[in-house]
Amino acid sequence: LFKGASEVLAKLSNRHVVVTEYNEESTFNDVIPEAEFTTATRANIDRTIIFYANQSLRTIALCSRDFTEWPPAGATFDEAGDIDYKFLARDLTLVAITAIEDPLRDGVTTAVATCQLAGVSVKMCTG
């Protein structure tokens, strides 16, 4: 499972989970349907990310990739002996985009005002 910045992981995905309605006959053994991204579905994902961002929400993507063996055949390794992230983070399936609120801590507004008085141009504050 991969989690991280939605705008990054969505671009590394070439499939997405197809959302279907749950019913009482569904079981956890059912195969989860997937589909290749189309221009329309990719545009819909981009609009979703922008929609949440415009509400000052941080978006996180959840993606998956199945491997038939570990380590995967043909894997590349980094200096520490771990499988290279770029090898793993490709051909992903987008499972979900979620949004979280990241409210500013007490005192941030005052700190930003102090920075601005000192000539510092603050571009973004999180948490």
Short mmCIF file of N, CA, C and O in Angstrom, two decimals:
data_model
loop_
_atom_site.label_atom_id
_atom_site.label_comp_id
_atom_site.label_asym_id
_atom_site.label_seq_id
_atom_site.Cartn_x
_atom_site.Cartn_y
_atom_site.Cartn_z
N LEU A 1 0.85 -1.17 0.00
CA LEU A 1 0.00 0.00 0.00
C LEU A 1 0.89 1.23 0.00
O LEU A 1 1.87 1.28 0.71
N PHE A 2 0.54 2.20 -0.80
CA PHE A 2 1.25 3.47 -0.87
C PHE A 2 0.30 4.55 -0.37
O PHE A 2 -0.88 4.55 -0.71
N LYS A 3 0.80 5.49 0.39
CA LYS A 3 0.02 6.65 0.80
C LYS A 3 0.91 7.87 0.67
O LYS A 3 2.11 7.81 0.92
N GLY A 4 0.30 8.96 0.25
CA GLY A 4 1.09 10.17 0.11
C GLY A 4 0.35 11.24 -0.66
O GLY A 4 -0.87 11.17 -0.83
N ALA A 5 1.10 12.21 -1.12
CA ALA A 5 0.54 13.35 -1.83
C ALA A 5 -0.28 12.88 -3.03
O ALA A 5 0.22 12.18 -3.90
N SER A 6 -1.55 13.26 -3.04
CA SER A 6 -2.46 12.75 -4.07
C SER A 6 -2.03 13.16 -5.47
O SER A 6 -2.15 12.36 -6.41
N GLU A 7 -1.52 14.37 -5.64
CA GLU A 7 -1.13 14.80 -6.98
C GLU A 7 0.07 14.03 -7.51
O GLU A 7 0.24 13.88 -8.71
N VAL A 8 0.87 13.48 -6.61
CA VAL A 8 2.04 12.68 -7.02
C VAL A 8 1.62 11.24 -7.31
O VAL A 8 1.89 10.70 -8.38
N LEU A 9 0.95 10.61 -6.35
CA LEU A 9 0.59 9.19 -6.50
C LEU A 9 -0.45 8.97 -7.60
O LEU A 9 -0.41 7.94 -8.28
N ALA A 10 -1.35 9.91 -7.81
CA ALA A 10 -2.34 9.76 -8.88
C ALA A 10 -1.64 9.68 -10.24
O ALA A 10 -2.05 8.92 -11.12
N LYS A 11 -0.57 10.43 -10.41
CA LYS A 11 0.17 10.41 -11.67
C LYS A 11 0.94 9.10 -11.86
O LYS A 11 1.24 8.71 -12.98
N LEU A 12 1.25 8.43 -10.76
CA LEU A 12 1.97 7.15 -10.84
C LEU A 12 1.02 5.97 -11.02
O LEU A 12 1.46 4.84 -11.17
N SER A 13 -0.28 6.26 -10.99
CA SER A 13 -1.30 5.21 -11.12
C SER A 13 -1.79 5.14 -12.56
O SER A 13 -1.96 6.16 -13.21
N ASN A 14 -2.00 3.92 -13.04
CA ASN A 14 -2.59 3.78 -14.39
C ASN A 14 -3.94 3.05 -14.33
O ASN A 14 -4.58 2.87 -15.35
N ARG A 15 -4.36 2.66 -13.11
CA ARG A 15 -5.67 2.04 -12.90
C ARG A 15 -6.30 2.66 -11.66
O ARG A 15 -5.62 3.26 -10.84
N HIS A 16 -7.60 2.44 -11.53
CA HIS A 16 -8.31 2.91 -10.34
C HIS A 16 -9.36 1.87 -9.96
O HIS A 16 -9.82 1.10 -10.80
N VAL A 17 -9.69 1.87 -8.69
CA VAL A 17 -10.76 1.01 -8.20
C VAL A 17 -12.07 1.58 -8.70
O VAL A 17 -12.30 2.78 -8.67
N VAL A 18 -12.95 0.70 -9.18
CA VAL A 18 -14.27 1.12 -9.64
C VAL A 18 -15.21 1.07 -8.45
O VAL A 18 -15.38 0.03 -7.81
N VAL A 19 -15.79 2.22 -8.14
CA VAL A 19 -16.69 2.31 -6.99
C VAL A 19 -18.02 1.69 -7.36
O VAL A 19 -18.63 2.05 -8.36
N THR A 20 -18.45 0.75 -6.54
CA THR A 20 -19.74 0.11 -6.76
C THR A 20 -20.55 0.21 -5.48
O THR A 20 -20.01 0.39 -4.39
N GLU A 21 -21.83 0.08 -5.61
CA GLU A 21 -22.70 0.16 -4.46
C GLU A 21 -22.61 -1.13 -3.66
O GLU A 21 -22.64 -2.23 -4.20
N TYR A 22 -22.51 -0.98 -2.35
CA TYR A 22 -22.46 -2.13 -1.47
C TYR A 22 -23.88 -2.67 -1.30
O TYR A 22 -24.85 -1.92 -1.20
N ASN A 23 -24.00 -3.96 -1.29
CA ASN A 23 -25.29 -4.56 -0.96
C ASN A 23 -25.05 -5.71 0.01
O ASN A 23 -23.93 -6.14 0.21
N GLU A 24 -26.11 -6.22 0.59
CA GLU A 24 -25.99 -7.24 1.63
C GLU A 24 -25.40 -8.55 1.11
O GLU A 24 -24.92 -9.36 1.90
N GLU A 25 -25.41 -8.76 -0.18
CA GLU A 25 -24.86 -9.99 -0.74
C GLU A 25 -23.36 -9.88 -1.02
O GLU A 25 -22.72 -10.86 -1.36
N SER A 26 -22.79 -8.68 -0.89
CA SER A 26 -21.36 -8.49 -1.09
C SER A 26 -20.60 -9.18 0.03
O SER A 26 -21.04 -9.20 1.18
N THR A 27 -19.46 -9.75 -0.31
CA THR A 27 -18.61 -10.38 0.70
C THR A 27 -17.19 -9.84 0.55
O THR A 27 -16.84 -9.23 -0.45
N PHE A 28 -16.38 -10.09 1.55
CA PHE A 28 -15.00 -9.66 1.49
C PHE A 28 -14.18 -10.50 0.51
O PHE A 28 -13.05 -10.17 0.22
N ASN A 29 -14.75 -11.58 0.02
CA ASN A 29 -14.06 -12.42 -0.95
C ASN A 29 -14.29 -11.95 -2.37
O ASN A 29 -13.69 -12.48 -3.30
N ASP A 30 -15.21 -10.98 -2.56
CA ASP A 30 -15.47 -10.48 -3.90
C ASP A 30 -14.22 -9.82 -4.47
O ASP A 30 -13.44 -9.19 -3.75
N VAL A 31 -14.04 -9.95 -5.77
CA VAL A 31 -12.94 -9.28 -6.45
C VAL A 31 -13.30 -7.80 -6.58
O VAL A 31 -14.41 -7.45 -6.96
N ILE A 32 -12.37 -6.95 -6.22
CA ILE A 32 -12.61 -5.51 -6.32
C ILE A 32 -12.35 -5.10 -7.76
O ILE A 32 -11.24 -5.28 -8.27
N PRO A 33 -13.36 -4.54 -8.43
CA PRO A 33 -13.18 -4.20 -9.84
C PRO A 33 -12.25 -3.00 -10.02
O PRO A 33 -12.27 -2.05 -9.24
N GLU A 34 -11.42 -3.09 -11.05
CA GLU A 34 -10.49 -2.02 -11.41
C GLU A 34 -10.70 -1.68 -12.87
O GLU A 34 -11.21 -2.49 -13.64
N ALA A 35 -10.28 -0.46 -13.26
CA ALA A 35 -10.35 -0.04 -14.66
C ALA A 35 -9.15 0.84 -14.96
O ALA A 35 -8.58 1.48 -14.07
N GLU A 36 -8.75 0.83 -16.22
CA GLU A 36 -7.67 1.71 -16.67
C GLU A 36 -8.16 3.15 -16.62
O GLU A 36 -9.34 3.42 -16.82
N PHE A 37 -7.26 4.07 -16.33
CA PHE A 37 -7.63 5.48 -16.38
C PHE A 37 -7.95 5.88 -17.81
O PHE A 37 -7.30 5.44 -18.76
N THR A 38 -8.96 6.70 -17.97
CA THR A 38 -9.26 7.35 -19.24
C THR A 38 -9.00 8.83 -19.04
O THR A 38 -8.76 9.29 -17.91
N THR A 39 -9.07 9.59 -20.10
CA THR A 39 -8.92 11.04 -19.99
C THR A 39 -9.97 11.60 -19.04
O THR A 39 -9.68 12.45 -18.19
N ALA A 40 -11.19 11.09 -19.13
CA ALA A 40 -12.29 11.58 -18.29
C ALA A 40 -12.08 11.22 -16.81
O ALA A 40 -12.29 12.07 -15.93
N THR A 41 -11.68 9.98 -16.52
CA THR A 41 -11.52 9.60 -15.12
C THR A 41 -10.32 10.31 -14.50
O THR A 41 -10.36 10.70 -13.34
N ARG A 42 -9.26 10.51 -15.28
CA ARG A 42 -8.09 11.24 -14.75
C ARG A 42 -8.47 12.70 -14.47
O ARG A 42 -8.09 13.26 -13.45
N ALA A 43 -9.25 13.31 -15.37
CA ALA A 43 -9.70 14.69 -15.16
C ALA A 43 -10.59 14.78 -13.92
O ALA A 43 -10.52 15.75 -13.17
N ASN A 44 -11.41 13.75 -13.68
CA ASN A 44 -12.27 13.73 -12.50
C ASN A 44 -11.43 13.67 -11.22
O ASN A 44 -11.75 14.36 -10.24
N ILE A 45 -10.38 12.89 -11.22
CA ILE A 45 -9.49 12.82 -10.06
C ILE A 45 -8.83 14.18 -9.83
O ILE A 45 -8.77 14.67 -8.70
N ASP A 46 -8.34 14.80 -10.89
CA ASP A 46 -7.71 16.12 -10.76
C ASP A 46 -8.70 17.15 -10.20
O ASP A 46 -8.35 17.96 -9.34
N ARG A 47 -9.94 17.11 -10.68
CA ARG A 47 -10.96 18.03 -10.17
C ARG A 47 -11.26 17.77 -8.69
O ARG A 47 -11.46 18.71 -7.91
N THR A 48 -11.26 16.51 -8.30
CA THR A 48 -11.51 16.16 -6.89
C THR A 48 -10.40 16.73 -6.01
O THR A 48 -10.68 17.31 -4.95
N ILE A 49 -9.17 16.57 -6.43
CA ILE A 49 -8.03 17.09 -5.65
C ILE A 49 -8.14 18.61 -5.53
O ILE A 49 -7.98 19.17 -4.44
N ILE A 50 -8.44 19.28 -6.62
CA ILE A 50 -8.58 20.75 -6.61
C ILE A 50 -9.76 21.18 -5.75
O ILE A 50 -9.66 22.14 -4.99
N PHE A 51 -10.87 20.45 -5.83
CA PHE A 51 -12.05 20.76 -5.02
C PHE A 51 -11.70 20.75 -3.53
O PHE A 51 -12.04 21.67 -2.79
N TYR A 52 -11.01 19.71 -3.08
CA TYR A 52 -10.63 19.63 -1.68
C TYR A 52 -9.62 20.72 -1.32
O TYR A 52 -9.70 21.35 -0.26
N ALA A 53 -8.63 20.94 -2.17
CA ALA A 53 -7.60 21.94 -1.91
C ALA A 53 -8.22 23.33 -1.79
O ALA A 53 -7.79 24.14 -0.95
N ASN A 54 -9.23 23.63 -2.60
CA ASN A 54 -9.90 24.93 -2.52
C ASN A 54 -10.66 25.12 -1.22
O ASN A 54 -11.06 26.24 -0.90
N GLN A 55 -10.88 24.05 -0.48
CA GLN A 55 -11.52 24.12 0.82
C GLN A 55 -10.48 24.07 1.95
O GLN A 55 -10.79 23.80 3.10
N SER A 56 -9.21 24.30 1.57
CA SER A 56 -8.08 24.27 2.51
C SER A 56 -7.90 22.92 3.16
O SER A 56 -7.49 22.82 4.32
N LEU A 57 -8.22 21.87 2.43
CA LEU A 57 -8.02 20.51 2.92
C LEU A 57 -6.80 19.90 2.25
O LEU A 57 -6.52 20.16 1.08
N ARG A 58 -6.07 19.08 2.99
CA ARG A 58 -4.92 18.38 2.43
C ARG A 58 -5.41 17.04 1.90
O ARG A 58 -6.13 16.31 2.58
N THR A 59 -5.01 16.70 0.69
CA THR A 59 -5.45 15.43 0.11
C THR A 59 -4.33 14.40 0.17
O THR A 59 -3.16 14.71 0.00
N ILE A 60 -4.75 13.17 0.42
CA ILE A 60 -3.83 12.04 0.49
C ILE A 60 -4.40 10.94 -0.39
O ILE A 60 -5.60 10.64 -0.33
N ALA A 61 -3.55 10.35 -1.21
CA ALA A 61 -3.96 9.24 -2.06
C ALA A 61 -3.55 7.93 -1.40
O ALA A 61 -2.50 7.84 -0.74
N LEU A 62 -4.39 6.92 -1.58
CA LEU A 62 -4.08 5.55 -1.18
C LEU A 62 -4.03 4.73 -2.45
O LEU A 62 -4.98 4.72 -3.24
N CYS A 63 -2.91 4.05 -2.67
CA CYS A 63 -2.73 3.27 -3.89
C CYS A 63 -2.18 1.89 -3.53
O CYS A 63 -1.62 1.70 -2.45
N SER A 64 -2.32 0.97 -4.46
CA SER A 64 -1.79 -0.37 -4.22
C SER A 64 -1.09 -0.89 -5.47
O SER A 64 -1.28 -0.39 -6.56
N ARG A 65 -0.29 -1.89 -5.25
CA ARG A 65 0.36 -2.64 -6.33
C ARG A 65 0.63 -4.04 -5.80
O ARG A 65 1.23 -4.20 -4.73
N ASP A 66 0.16 -5.04 -6.52
CA ASP A 66 0.36 -6.43 -6.11
C ASP A 66 1.65 -6.97 -6.70
O ASP A 66 2.02 -6.65 -7.83
N PHE A 67 2.32 -7.82 -5.93
CA PHE A 67 3.52 -8.50 -6.39
C PHE A 67 3.31 -10.00 -6.21
O PHE A 67 2.79 -10.44 -5.19
N THR A 68 3.74 -10.78 -7.18
CA THR A 68 3.58 -12.24 -7.08
C THR A 68 4.67 -12.87 -6.24
O THR A 68 4.53 -14.01 -5.79
N GLU A 69 5.78 -12.14 -6.05
CA GLU A 69 6.89 -12.66 -5.25
C GLU A 69 7.61 -11.49 -4.60
O GLU A 69 7.48 -10.35 -5.04
N TRP A 70 8.37 -11.80 -3.53
CA TRP A 70 9.15 -10.77 -2.87
C TRP A 70 10.53 -11.28 -2.57
O TRP A 70 10.66 -12.36 -2.02
N PRO A 71 11.55 -10.60 -2.96
CA PRO A 71 11.52 -9.36 -3.72
C PRO A 71 11.05 -9.60 -5.16
O PRO A 71 11.23 -10.71 -5.69
N PRO A 72 10.46 -8.58 -5.77
CA PRO A 72 9.96 -8.75 -7.13
C PRO A 72 11.09 -9.02 -8.12
O PRO A 72 12.21 -8.50 -7.96
N ALA A 73 10.80 -9.84 -9.11
CA ALA A 73 11.79 -10.11 -10.15
C ALA A 73 12.16 -8.81 -10.84
O ALA A 73 11.32 -7.98 -11.13
N GLY A 74 13.46 -8.63 -11.08
CA GLY A 74 13.94 -7.44 -11.78
C GLY A 74 14.04 -6.20 -10.92
O GLY A 74 14.30 -5.11 -11.42
N ALA A 75 13.84 -6.35 -9.60
CA ALA A 75 13.88 -5.19 -8.71
C ALA A 75 15.27 -4.57 -8.70
O ALA A 75 16.28 -5.26 -8.82
N THR A 76 15.30 -3.26 -8.55
CA THR A 76 16.55 -2.54 -8.37
C THR A 76 16.66 -2.14 -6.90
O THR A 76 15.66 -1.93 -6.24
N PHE A 77 17.88 -2.07 -6.42
CA PHE A 77 18.12 -1.81 -5.00
C PHE A 77 18.94 -0.54 -4.82
O PHE A 77 19.78 -0.21 -5.67
N ASP A 78 18.73 0.14 -3.68
CA ASP A 78 19.51 1.34 -3.38
C ASP A 78 20.76 0.96 -2.60
O ASP A 78 21.02 -0.22 -2.37
N GLU A 79 21.52 1.98 -2.18
CA GLU A 79 22.79 1.74 -1.49
C GLU A 79 22.60 1.00 -0.17
O GLU A 79 23.48 0.27 0.27
N ALA A 80 21.44 1.17 0.46
CA ALA A 80 21.18 0.51 1.75
C ALA A 80 20.68 -0.92 1.58
O ALA A 80 20.46 -1.62 2.56
N GLY A 81 20.50 -1.35 0.34
CA GLY A 81 20.01 -2.70 0.08
C GLY A 81 18.51 -2.82 0.04
O GLY A 81 17.96 -3.92 -0.05
N ASP A 82 17.81 -1.69 0.13
CA ASP A 82 16.35 -1.69 0.04
C ASP A 82 15.93 -1.58 -1.42
O ASP A 82 16.66 -1.02 -2.25
N ILE A 83 14.75 -2.09 -1.73
CA ILE A 83 14.24 -1.98 -3.10
C ILE A 83 14.00 -0.51 -3.40
O ILE A 83 13.40 0.22 -2.60
N ASP A 84 14.47 -0.09 -4.55
CA ASP A 84 14.36 1.30 -4.98
C ASP A 84 12.90 1.73 -5.08
O ASP A 84 12.09 1.05 -5.68
N TYR A 85 12.58 2.88 -4.47
CA TYR A 85 11.21 3.39 -4.47
C TYR A 85 10.68 3.57 -5.89
O TYR A 85 9.52 3.24 -6.15
N LYS A 86 11.49 4.06 -6.79
CA LYS A 86 11.01 4.29 -8.16
C LYS A 86 10.63 2.99 -8.85
O LYS A 86 9.75 2.97 -9.70
N PHE A 87 11.26 1.90 -8.47
CA PHE A 87 10.88 0.60 -9.02
C PHE A 87 9.51 0.18 -8.49
O PHE A 87 8.68 -0.36 -9.22
N LEU A 88 9.27 0.43 -7.20
CA LEU A 88 8.00 0.02 -6.57
C LEU A 88 6.84 0.93 -6.96
O LEU A 88 5.73 0.46 -7.20
N ALA A 89 7.08 2.23 -7.00
CA ALA A 89 6.00 3.22 -7.17
C ALA A 89 5.72 3.47 -8.65
O ALA A 89 5.89 4.58 -9.15
N ARG A 90 5.25 2.45 -9.31
CA ARG A 90 4.82 2.57 -10.71
C ARG A 90 3.74 1.53 -10.96
O ARG A 90 3.61 0.57 -10.19
N ASP A 91 2.97 1.76 -12.00
CA ASP A 91 1.87 0.84 -12.32
C ASP A 91 0.95 0.64 -11.12
O ASP A 91 0.52 -0.47 -10.81
N LEU A 92 0.65 1.73 -10.41
CA LEU A 92 -0.18 1.65 -9.21
C LEU A 92 -1.66 1.65 -9.55
O LEU A 92 -2.07 2.08 -10.63
N THR A 93 -2.45 1.18 -8.60
CA THR A 93 -3.90 1.25 -8.68
C THR A 93 -4.37 2.24 -7.62
O THR A 93 -4.08 2.04 -6.43
N LEU A 94 -5.05 3.29 -8.06
CA LEU A 94 -5.57 4.28 -7.13
C LEU A 94 -6.79 3.71 -6.42
O LEU A 94 -7.76 3.31 -7.06
N VAL A 95 -6.71 3.65 -5.10
CA VAL A 95 -7.79 3.09 -4.30
C VAL A 95 -8.71 4.21 -3.81
O VAL A 95 -9.93 4.08 -3.86
N ALA A 96 -8.13 5.31 -3.36
CA ALA A 96 -8.95 6.39 -2.82
C ALA A 96 -8.17 7.68 -2.75
O ALA A 96 -6.94 7.68 -2.68
N ILE A 97 -8.92 8.77 -2.78
CA ILE A 97 -8.40 10.09 -2.44
C ILE A 97 -9.17 10.51 -1.19
O ILE A 97 -10.40 10.44 -1.16
N THR A 98 -8.46 10.88 -0.18
CA THR A 98 -9.11 11.33 1.04
C THR A 98 -8.61 12.73 1.38
O THR A 98 -7.53 13.13 0.95
N ALA A 99 -9.40 13.47 2.11
CA ALA A 99 -9.03 14.82 2.49
C ALA A 99 -9.03 14.95 4.00
O ALA A 99 -9.90 14.40 4.67
N ILE A 100 -8.05 15.64 4.51
CA ILE A 100 -7.98 15.88 5.94
C ILE A 100 -7.82 17.38 6.19
O ILE A 100 -7.28 18.10 5.37
N GLU A 101 -8.30 17.79 7.33
CA GLU A 101 -8.13 19.18 7.73
C GLU A 101 -6.83 19.27 8.51
O GLU A 101 -6.53 18.42 9.34
N ASP A 102 -6.06 20.29 8.22
CA ASP A 102 -4.78 20.50 8.89
C ASP A 102 -4.79 21.91 9.50
O ASP A 102 -4.18 22.82 8.97
N PRO A 103 -5.53 22.08 10.60
CA PRO A 103 -5.69 23.42 11.16
C PRO A 103 -4.39 23.98 11.73
O PRO A 103 -3.53 23.23 12.19
N LEU A 104 -4.28 25.30 11.68
CA LEU A 104 -3.10 25.96 12.21
C LEU A 104 -3.12 25.90 13.74
O LEU A 104 -4.16 25.99 14.37
N ARG A 105 -1.94 25.79 14.31
CA ARG A 105 -1.82 25.78 15.77
C ARG A 105 -1.98 27.20 16.31
O ARG A 105 -1.80 28.18 15.59
N ASP A 106 -2.29 27.26 17.57
CA ASP A 106 -2.39 28.56 18.23
C ASP A 106 -1.07 29.31 18.06
O ASP A 106 0.01 28.73 18.17
N GLY A 107 -1.17 30.59 17.78
CA GLY A 107 0.02 31.43 17.68
C GLY A 107 0.59 31.56 16.28
O GLY A 107 1.48 32.39 16.04
N VAL A 108 0.12 30.76 15.33
CA VAL A 108 0.67 30.81 13.98
C VAL A 108 0.35 32.15 13.31
O VAL A 108 1.20 32.74 12.65
N THR A 109 -0.87 32.64 13.50
CA THR A 109 -1.27 33.91 12.88
C THR A 109 -0.35 35.04 13.35
O THR A 109 0.12 35.85 12.55
N THR A 110 -0.06 35.06 14.62
CA THR A 110 0.85 36.08 15.18
C THR A 110 2.26 35.90 14.63
O THR A 110 2.93 36.87 14.28
N ALA A 111 2.71 34.66 14.54
CA ALA A 111 4.05 34.38 14.03
C ALA A 111 4.19 34.82 12.57
O ALA A 111 5.22 35.40 12.18
N VAL A 112 3.16 34.58 11.76
CA VAL A 112 3.19 34.99 10.36
C VAL A 112 3.23 36.51 10.27
O VAL A 112 4.00 37.08 9.48
N ALA A 113 2.43 37.19 11.09
CA ALA A 113 2.43 38.66 11.09
C ALA A 113 3.80 39.20 11.47
O ALA A 113 4.30 40.16 10.86
N THR A 114 4.45 38.58 12.45
CA THR A 114 5.79 38.99 12.86
C THR A 114 6.79 38.79 11.72
O THR A 114 7.64 39.65 11.46
N CYS A 115 6.68 37.66 11.03
CA CYS A 115 7.56 37.40 9.88
C CYS A 115 7.37 38.45 8.80
O CYS A 115 8.34 38.95 8.21
N GLN A 116 6.13 38.78 8.52
CA GLN A 116 5.84 39.76 7.48
C GLN A 116 6.40 41.13 7.85
O GLN A 116 6.92 41.84 6.99
N LEU A 117 6.32 41.52 9.12
CA LEU A 117 6.89 42.78 9.57
C LEU A 117 8.41 42.78 9.40
O LEU A 117 9.02 43.84 9.19
N ALA A 118 9.02 41.60 9.49
CA ALA A 118 10.47 41.47 9.32
C ALA A 118 10.87 41.36 7.86
O ALA A 118 12.05 41.19 7.54
N GLY A 119 9.88 41.39 6.94
CA GLY A 119 10.19 41.32 5.52
C GLY A 119 10.18 39.92 4.93
O GLY A 119 10.55 39.73 3.78
N VAL A 120 9.76 38.94 5.71
CA VAL A 120 9.68 37.56 5.23
C VAL A 120 8.33 37.36 4.57
O VAL A 120 7.29 37.69 5.13
N SER A 121 8.33 36.81 3.37
CA SER A 121 7.09 36.53 2.65
C SER A 121 6.69 35.07 2.89
O SER A 121 7.32 34.15 2.37
N VAL A 122 5.67 34.88 3.70
CA VAL A 122 5.21 33.53 4.05
C VAL A 122 4.30 33.04 2.93
O VAL A 122 3.35 33.71 2.55
N LYS A 123 4.59 31.87 2.38
CA LYS A 123 3.82 31.30 1.28
C LYS A 123 2.81 30.24 1.73
O LYS A 123 1.78 30.08 1.12
N MET A 124 3.12 29.49 2.78
CA MET A 124 2.23 28.43 3.20
C MET A 124 2.50 28.08 4.66
O MET A 124 3.65 28.09 5.09
N CYS A 125 1.43 27.75 5.37
CA CYS A 125 1.53 27.25 6.74
C CYS A 125 0.71 25.97 6.83
O CYS A 125 -0.41 25.92 6.33
N THR A 126 1.28 24.96 7.45
CA THR A 126 0.52 23.73 7.70
C THR A 126 0.69 23.36 9.16
O THR A 126 1.74 23.61 9.75
N GLY A 127 -0.34 22.80 9.73
CA GLY A 127 -0.30 22.28 11.07
C GLY A 127 0.07 23.22 12.13
O GLY A 127 0.17 24.26 12.39
#
